[in-house]
Short mmCIF file of C-alpha atoms in Angstrom, two decimals:
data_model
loop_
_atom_site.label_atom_id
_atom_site.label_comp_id
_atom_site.label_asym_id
_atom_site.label_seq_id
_atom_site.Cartn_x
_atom_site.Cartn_y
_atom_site.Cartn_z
CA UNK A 70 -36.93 -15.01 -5.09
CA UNK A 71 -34.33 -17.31 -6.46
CA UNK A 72 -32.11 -19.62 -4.51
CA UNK A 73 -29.25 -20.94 -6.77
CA UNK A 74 -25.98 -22.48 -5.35
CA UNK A 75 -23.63 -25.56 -5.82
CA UNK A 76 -21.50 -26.67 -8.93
CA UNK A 77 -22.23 -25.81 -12.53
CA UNK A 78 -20.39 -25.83 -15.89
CA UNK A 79 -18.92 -23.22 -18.08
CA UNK A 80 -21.96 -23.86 -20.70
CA UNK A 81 -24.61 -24.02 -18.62
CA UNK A 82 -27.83 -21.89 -18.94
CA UNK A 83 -30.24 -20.72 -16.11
CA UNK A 84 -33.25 -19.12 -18.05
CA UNK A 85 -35.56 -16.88 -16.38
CA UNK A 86 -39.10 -16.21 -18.04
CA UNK A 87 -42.38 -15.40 -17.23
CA UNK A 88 -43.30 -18.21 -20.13
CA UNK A 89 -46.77 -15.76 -21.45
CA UNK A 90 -47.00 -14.45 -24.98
CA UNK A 91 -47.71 -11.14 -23.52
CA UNK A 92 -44.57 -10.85 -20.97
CA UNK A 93 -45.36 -8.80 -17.42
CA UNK A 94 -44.88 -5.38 -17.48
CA UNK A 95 -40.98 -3.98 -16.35
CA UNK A 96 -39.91 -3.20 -13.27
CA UNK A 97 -40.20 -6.79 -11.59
CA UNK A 98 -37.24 -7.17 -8.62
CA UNK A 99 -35.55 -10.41 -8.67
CA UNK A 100 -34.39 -11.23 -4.94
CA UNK A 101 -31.06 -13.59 -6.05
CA UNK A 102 -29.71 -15.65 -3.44
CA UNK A 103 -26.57 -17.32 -4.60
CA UNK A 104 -24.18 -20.01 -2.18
CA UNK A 105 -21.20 -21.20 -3.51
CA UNK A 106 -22.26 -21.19 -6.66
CA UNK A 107 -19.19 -22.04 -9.02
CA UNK A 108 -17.57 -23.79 -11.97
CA UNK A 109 -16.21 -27.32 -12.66
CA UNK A 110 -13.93 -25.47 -15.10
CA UNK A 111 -11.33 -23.29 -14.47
CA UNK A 112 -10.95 -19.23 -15.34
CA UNK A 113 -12.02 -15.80 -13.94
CA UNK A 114 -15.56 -16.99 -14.48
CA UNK A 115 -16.90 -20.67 -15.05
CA UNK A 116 -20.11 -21.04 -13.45
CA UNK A 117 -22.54 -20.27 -16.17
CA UNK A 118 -25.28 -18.12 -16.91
CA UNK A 119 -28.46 -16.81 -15.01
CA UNK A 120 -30.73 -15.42 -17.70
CA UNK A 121 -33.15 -13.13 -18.18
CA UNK A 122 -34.53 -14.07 -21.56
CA UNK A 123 -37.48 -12.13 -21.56
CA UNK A 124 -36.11 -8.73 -20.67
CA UNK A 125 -38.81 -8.22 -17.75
CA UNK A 126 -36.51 -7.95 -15.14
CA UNK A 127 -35.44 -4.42 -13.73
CA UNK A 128 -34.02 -4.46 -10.55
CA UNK A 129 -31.41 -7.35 -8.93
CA UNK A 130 -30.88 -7.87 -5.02
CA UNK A 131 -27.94 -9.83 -5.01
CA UNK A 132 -27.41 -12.07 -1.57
CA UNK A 133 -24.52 -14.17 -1.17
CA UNK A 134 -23.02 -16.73 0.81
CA UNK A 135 -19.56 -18.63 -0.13
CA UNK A 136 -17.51 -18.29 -2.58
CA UNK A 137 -19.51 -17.83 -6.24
CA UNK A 138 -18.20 -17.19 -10.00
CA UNK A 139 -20.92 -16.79 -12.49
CA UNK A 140 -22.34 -14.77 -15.65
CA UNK A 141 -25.88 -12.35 -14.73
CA UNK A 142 -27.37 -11.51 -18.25
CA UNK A 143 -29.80 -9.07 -18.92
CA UNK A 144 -30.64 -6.49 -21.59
CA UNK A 145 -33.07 -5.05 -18.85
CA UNK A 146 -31.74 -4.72 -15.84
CA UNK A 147 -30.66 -1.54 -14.70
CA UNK A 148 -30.04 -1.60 -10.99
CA UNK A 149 -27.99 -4.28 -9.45
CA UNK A 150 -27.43 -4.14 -5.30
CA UNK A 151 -24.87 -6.96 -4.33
CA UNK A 152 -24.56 -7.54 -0.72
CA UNK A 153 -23.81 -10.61 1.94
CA UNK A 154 -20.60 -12.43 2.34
CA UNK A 155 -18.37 -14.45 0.59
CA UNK A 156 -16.90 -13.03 -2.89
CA UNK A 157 -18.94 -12.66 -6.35
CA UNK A 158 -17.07 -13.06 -9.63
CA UNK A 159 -19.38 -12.13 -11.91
CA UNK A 160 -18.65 -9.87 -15.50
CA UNK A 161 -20.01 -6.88 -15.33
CA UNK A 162 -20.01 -4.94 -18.62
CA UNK A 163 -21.98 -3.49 -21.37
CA UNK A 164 -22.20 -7.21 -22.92
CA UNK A 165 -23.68 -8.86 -20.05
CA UNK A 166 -25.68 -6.03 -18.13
CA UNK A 167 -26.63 -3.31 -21.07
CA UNK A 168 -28.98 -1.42 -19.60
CA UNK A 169 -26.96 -1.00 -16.15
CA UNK A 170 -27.15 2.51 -14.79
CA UNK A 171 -26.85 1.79 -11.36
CA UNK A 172 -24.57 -0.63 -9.09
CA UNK A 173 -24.20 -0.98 -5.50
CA UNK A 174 -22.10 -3.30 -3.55
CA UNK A 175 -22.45 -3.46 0.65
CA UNK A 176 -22.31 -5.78 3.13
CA UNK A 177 -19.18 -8.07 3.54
CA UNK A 178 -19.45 -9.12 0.12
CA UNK A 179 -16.17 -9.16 -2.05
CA UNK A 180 -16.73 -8.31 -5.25
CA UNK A 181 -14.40 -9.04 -8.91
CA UNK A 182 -16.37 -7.28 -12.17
CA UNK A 183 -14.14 -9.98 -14.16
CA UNK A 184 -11.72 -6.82 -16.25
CA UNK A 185 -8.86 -8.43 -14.11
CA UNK A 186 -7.05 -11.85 -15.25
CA UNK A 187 -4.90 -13.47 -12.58
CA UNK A 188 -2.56 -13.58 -15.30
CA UNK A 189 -2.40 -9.77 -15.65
CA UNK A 190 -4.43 -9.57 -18.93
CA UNK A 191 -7.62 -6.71 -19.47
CA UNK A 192 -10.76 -7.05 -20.54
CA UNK A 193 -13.90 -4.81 -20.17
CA UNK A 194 -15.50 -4.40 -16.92
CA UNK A 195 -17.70 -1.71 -15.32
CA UNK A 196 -15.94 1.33 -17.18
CA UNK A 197 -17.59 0.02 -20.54
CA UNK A 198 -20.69 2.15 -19.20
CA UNK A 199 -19.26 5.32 -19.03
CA UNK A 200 -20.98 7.63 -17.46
CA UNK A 201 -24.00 5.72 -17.61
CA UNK A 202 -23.48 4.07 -14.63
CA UNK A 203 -23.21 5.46 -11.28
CA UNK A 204 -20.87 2.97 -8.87
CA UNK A 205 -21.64 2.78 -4.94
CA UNK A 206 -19.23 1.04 -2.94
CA UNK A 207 -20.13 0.42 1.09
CA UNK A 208 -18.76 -3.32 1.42
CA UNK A 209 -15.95 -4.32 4.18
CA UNK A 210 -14.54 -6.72 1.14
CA UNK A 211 -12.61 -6.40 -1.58
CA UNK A 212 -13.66 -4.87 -5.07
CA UNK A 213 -11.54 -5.16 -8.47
CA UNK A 214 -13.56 -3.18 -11.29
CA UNK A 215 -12.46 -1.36 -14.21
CA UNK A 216 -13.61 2.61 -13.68
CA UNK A 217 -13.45 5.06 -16.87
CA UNK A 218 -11.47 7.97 -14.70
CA UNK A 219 -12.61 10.62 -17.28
CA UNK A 220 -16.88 9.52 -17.23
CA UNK A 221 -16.79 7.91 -13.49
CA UNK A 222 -16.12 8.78 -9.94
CA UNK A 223 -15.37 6.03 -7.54
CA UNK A 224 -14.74 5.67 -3.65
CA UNK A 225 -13.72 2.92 -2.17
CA UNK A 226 -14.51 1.15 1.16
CA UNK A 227 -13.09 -0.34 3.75
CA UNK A 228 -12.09 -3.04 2.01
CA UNK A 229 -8.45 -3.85 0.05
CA UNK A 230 -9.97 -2.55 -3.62
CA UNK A 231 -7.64 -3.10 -6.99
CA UNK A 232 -8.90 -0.63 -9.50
CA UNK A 233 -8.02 -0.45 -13.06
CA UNK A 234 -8.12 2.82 -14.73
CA UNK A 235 -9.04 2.92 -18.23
CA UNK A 236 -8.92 6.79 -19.06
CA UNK A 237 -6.95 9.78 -17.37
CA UNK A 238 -9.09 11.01 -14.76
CA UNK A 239 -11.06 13.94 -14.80
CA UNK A 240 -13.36 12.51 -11.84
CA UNK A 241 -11.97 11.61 -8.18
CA UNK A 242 -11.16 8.19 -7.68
CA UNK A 243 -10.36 7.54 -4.28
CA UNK A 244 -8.66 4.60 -2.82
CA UNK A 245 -10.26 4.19 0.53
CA UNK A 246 -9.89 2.72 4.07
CA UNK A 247 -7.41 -0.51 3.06
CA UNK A 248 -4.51 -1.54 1.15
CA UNK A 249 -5.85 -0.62 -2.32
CA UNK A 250 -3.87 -0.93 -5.91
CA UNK A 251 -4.24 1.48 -8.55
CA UNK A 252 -3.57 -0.60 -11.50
CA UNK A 253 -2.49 1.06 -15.03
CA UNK A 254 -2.93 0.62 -18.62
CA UNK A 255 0.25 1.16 -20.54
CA UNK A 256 -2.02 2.11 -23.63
CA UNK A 257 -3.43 5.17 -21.82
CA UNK A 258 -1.44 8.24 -21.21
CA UNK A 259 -2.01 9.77 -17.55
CA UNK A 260 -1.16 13.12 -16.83
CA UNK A 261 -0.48 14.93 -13.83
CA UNK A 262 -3.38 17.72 -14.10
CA UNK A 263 -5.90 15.09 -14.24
CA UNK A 264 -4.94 11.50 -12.82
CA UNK A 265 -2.53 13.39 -10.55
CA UNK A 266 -5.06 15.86 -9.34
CA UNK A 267 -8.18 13.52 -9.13
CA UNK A 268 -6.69 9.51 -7.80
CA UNK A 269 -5.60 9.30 -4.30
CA UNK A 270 -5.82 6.88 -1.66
CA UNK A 271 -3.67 4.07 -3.69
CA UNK A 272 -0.45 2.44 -1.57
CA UNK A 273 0.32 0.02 -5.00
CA UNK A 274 1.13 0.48 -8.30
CA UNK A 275 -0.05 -2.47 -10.71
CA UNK A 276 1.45 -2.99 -14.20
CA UNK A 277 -0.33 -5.34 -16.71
CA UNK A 278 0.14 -7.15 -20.30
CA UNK A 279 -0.64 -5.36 -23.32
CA UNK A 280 2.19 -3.27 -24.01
CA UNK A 281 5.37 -0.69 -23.20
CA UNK A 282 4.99 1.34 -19.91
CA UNK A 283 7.16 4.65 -19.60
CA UNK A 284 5.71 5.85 -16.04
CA UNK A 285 6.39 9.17 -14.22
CA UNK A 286 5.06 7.98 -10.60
CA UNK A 287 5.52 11.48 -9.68
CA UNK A 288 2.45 12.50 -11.76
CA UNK A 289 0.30 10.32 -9.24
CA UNK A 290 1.44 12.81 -6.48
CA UNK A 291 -1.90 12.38 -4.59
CA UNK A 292 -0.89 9.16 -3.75
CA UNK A 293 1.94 7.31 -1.98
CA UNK A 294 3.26 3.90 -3.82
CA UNK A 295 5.49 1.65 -1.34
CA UNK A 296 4.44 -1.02 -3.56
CA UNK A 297 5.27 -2.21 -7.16
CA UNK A 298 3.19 -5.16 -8.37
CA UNK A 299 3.78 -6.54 -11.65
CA UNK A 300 1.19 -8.51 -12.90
CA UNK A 301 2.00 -9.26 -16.10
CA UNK A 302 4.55 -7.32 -18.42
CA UNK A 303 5.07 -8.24 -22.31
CA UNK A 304 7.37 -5.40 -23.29
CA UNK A 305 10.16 -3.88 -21.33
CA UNK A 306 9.26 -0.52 -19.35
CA UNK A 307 10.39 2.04 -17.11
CA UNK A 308 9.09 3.53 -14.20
CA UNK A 309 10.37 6.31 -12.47
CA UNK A 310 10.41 8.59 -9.33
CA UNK A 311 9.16 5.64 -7.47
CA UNK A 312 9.31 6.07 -3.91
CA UNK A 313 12.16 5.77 -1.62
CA UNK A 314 12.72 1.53 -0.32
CA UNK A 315 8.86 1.08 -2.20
CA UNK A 316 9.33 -3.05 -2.83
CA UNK A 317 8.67 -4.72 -5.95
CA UNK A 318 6.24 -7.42 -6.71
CA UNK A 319 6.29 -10.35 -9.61
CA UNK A 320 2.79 -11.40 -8.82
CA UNK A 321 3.66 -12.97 -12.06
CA UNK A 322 6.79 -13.62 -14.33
CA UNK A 323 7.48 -11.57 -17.39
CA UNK A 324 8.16 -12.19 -21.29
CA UNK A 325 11.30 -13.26 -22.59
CA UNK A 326 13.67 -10.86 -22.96
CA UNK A 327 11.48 -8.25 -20.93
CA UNK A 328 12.95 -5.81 -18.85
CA UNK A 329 11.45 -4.00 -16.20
CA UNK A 330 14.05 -0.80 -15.56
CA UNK A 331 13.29 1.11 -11.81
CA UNK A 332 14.41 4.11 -11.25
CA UNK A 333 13.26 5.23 -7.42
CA UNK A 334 13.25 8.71 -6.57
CA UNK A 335 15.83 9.41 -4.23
CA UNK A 336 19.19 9.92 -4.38
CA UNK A 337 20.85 7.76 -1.55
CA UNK A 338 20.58 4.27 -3.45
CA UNK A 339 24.32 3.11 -1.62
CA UNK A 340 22.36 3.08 1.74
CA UNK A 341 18.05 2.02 0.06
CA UNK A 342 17.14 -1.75 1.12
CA UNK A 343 14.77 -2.49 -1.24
CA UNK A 344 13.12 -6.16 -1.75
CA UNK A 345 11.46 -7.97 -4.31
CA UNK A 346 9.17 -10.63 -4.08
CA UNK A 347 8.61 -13.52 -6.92
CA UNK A 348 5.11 -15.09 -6.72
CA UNK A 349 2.58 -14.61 -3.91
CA UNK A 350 2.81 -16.55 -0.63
CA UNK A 351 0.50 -19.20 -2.10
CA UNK A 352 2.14 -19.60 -5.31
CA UNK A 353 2.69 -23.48 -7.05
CA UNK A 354 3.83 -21.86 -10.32
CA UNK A 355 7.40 -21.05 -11.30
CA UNK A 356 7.87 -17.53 -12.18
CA UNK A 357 9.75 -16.38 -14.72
CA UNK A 358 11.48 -12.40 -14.40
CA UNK A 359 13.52 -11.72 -17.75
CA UNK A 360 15.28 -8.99 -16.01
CA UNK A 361 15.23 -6.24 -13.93
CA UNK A 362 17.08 -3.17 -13.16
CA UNK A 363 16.95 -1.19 -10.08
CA UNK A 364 18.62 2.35 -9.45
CA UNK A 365 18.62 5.77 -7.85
CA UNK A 366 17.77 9.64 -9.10
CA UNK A 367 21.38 9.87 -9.89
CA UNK A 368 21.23 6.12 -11.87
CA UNK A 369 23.24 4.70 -9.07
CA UNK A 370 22.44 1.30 -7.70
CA UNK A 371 20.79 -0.02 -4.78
CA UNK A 372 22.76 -1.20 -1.63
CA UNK A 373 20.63 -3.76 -0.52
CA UNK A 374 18.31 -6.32 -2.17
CA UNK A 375 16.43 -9.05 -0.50
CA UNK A 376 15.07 -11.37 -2.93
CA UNK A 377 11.43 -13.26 -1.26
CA UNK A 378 10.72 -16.40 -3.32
CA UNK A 379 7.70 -18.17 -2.76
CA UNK A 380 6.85 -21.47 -4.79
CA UNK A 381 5.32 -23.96 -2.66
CA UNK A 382 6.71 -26.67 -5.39
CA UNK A 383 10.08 -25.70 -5.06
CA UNK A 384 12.63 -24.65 -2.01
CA UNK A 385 15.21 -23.06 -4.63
CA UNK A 386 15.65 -19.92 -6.89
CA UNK A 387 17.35 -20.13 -9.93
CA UNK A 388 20.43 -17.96 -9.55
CA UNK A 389 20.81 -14.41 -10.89
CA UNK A 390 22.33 -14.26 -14.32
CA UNK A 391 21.10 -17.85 -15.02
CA UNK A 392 21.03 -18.82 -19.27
CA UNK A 393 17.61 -19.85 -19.12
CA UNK A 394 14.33 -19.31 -17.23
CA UNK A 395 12.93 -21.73 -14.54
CA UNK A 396 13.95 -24.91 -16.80
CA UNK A 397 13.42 -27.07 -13.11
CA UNK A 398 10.35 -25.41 -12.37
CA UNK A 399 11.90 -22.91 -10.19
CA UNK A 400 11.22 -18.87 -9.66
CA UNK A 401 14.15 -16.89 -11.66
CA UNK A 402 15.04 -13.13 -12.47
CA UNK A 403 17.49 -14.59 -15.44
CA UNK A 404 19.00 -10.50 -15.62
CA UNK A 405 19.74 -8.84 -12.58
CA UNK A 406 20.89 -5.06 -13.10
CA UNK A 407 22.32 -3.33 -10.04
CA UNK A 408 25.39 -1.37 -10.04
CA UNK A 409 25.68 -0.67 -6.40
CA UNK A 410 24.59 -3.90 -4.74
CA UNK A 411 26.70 -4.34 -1.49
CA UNK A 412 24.41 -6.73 -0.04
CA UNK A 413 22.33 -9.55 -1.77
CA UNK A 414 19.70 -11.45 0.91
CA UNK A 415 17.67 -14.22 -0.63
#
């Protein structure tokens, strides 16, 4: 058993060894109990590193308490249970964990497998294994993982779960019992007999960095989108046949010169109240949205916008159509494209 908790840097090393020339044989369990353990820096994870430098450790029984952000690395392990309470932020991926086959996460224990930056930005996560790895989610928290849709089947609990899909999928992914976000990579082309037929259970939409998106939402018909959250967005993009009043969200601004063109799925945009939200309710950071257009079936416009800006450092949005982007630290959507607008609530 190992207790670990409290503050830690970015560079620091835990090592784990049995310290004999002639290491113990595998198969050793490592009971981990980890409370609070996190970083002096800043970053998805900045706690350090628990290691296994001999390689004699086979099974992990993760227990935590608090809020913890740290690196597990092993070359050996190949079963990792996380349970407790609290949230783990720890990378889980082919680098880290190579010989993982086997993952389960239970309890009350929210977990982050570190593929998702809060800026919107992808890196690998648990769908680096493939089909190597078999996923088992029973936690009332929150997951966000990466999950290879074509090698991996996922359910998720009860829990408000943000999945990243890094393949079209030929396995079921299902959203489960909360609020969950299906989140897209604009580099990967989903198609209706496969991600259509196999991902349900989703109620948002996320876009990310990395590139032009050109989304048919009706190919995700086993699921029903009443939210658009935009993460991050580098390159202008469409999507379309989004549903009816679904909102949009700028979790995050977008590049300059970006624009983020909606087309919603029915036809009655003169009478649709749509609204879009800059920055979550806890934001401090101006956001900047280059533009955005909204419109109907028929490429009319939308009757009614209500604009939501939250930036706890500011009371004021900078107005639509402004020449430059949050130059006083403000939110701003510097484009505003809406051909029908009657009614404009901010």
């Amino acid at each position: 058993t190992l207790n670990v908790g409290g503050t830690t840097t970015t560079a620091a090393v835990l090592g784990i060894t049995d310290n004999l020339l002639s290491h113990a044989a595998t198969g050793t369990t490592l009971a981990l109990n980890t409370t609070s353990l996190v970083g002096a820096g800043s970053g998805v994870v900045s706690a350090g590193t628990i290691a296994d430098e001999n390689g004699t450790i086979e099974v992990v029984n993760l227990t935590n308490t608090g809020v913890s952000s740290f690196t597990l690395s092993s070359a050996e392990v190949g079963t990792l249970a996380i349970g407790g309470a609290g949230s783990v932020t720890m990378p889980v991926n082919t680098t880290s964990l190579a010989g993982l086959t086997s993952l389960s996460i239970g309890g009350a224990v929210s977990f982050n497998d570190g593929s998702l930056s809060s800026t919107g930005t992808l890196t690998n996560g648990l769908g680096s294994f493939g089909s190597a790895l078999t996923i088992s989610n029973t936690t009332s928290g929150n997951v966000t993982a990466s999950i290879n849709g074509s090698k991996q089947a996922y359910t998720g609990g009860a829990g408000n779960d943000t999945i990243v899909l890094t393949a079209d999928a030929t396995k079921a992914i299902v959203g489960g019992a909360g609020t969950d976000e299906l989140v897209l990579n604009s580099a990967v082309t989903y198609t209706a007999v496969n991600t259509g037929r196999n991902v349900s259970g989703f109620e948002t939409l996320g876009l990310v960095t990395g590139g032009a998106y050109a989304l048919d939402v009706a190919q995700l018909f086993s699921n029903t989108f009443t939210t658009l959250n935009v993460r991050g967005l580098d390159t202008s993009s469409t999507v379309s046949n989004l549903a009816q009043n679904a909102s949009i969200n700028f979790q995050n601004g977008t590049s300059s010169g970006t624009v983020l063109t909606v087309n919603y799925a029915d036809k009655s945009g003169a009478t649709d109240n749509v609204t879009v939200t800059i920055g979550s309710a806890t934001n401090t950071e101006a956001k900047a949205v280059a533009g955005l257009q909204v419109q109907d079936a028929n490429y009319a416009g939308i009757g009614t916008l209500n604009i939501v800006s939250n930036n706890l450092t500011q009371s004021s949005l900078t107005a639509v159509g402004a020449t430059s982007n949050n130059t006083a630290g403000q939110n701003a959507i510097t484009t505003l494209s809406d051909v029908g607008l009657t009614n404009l609530n901010v």
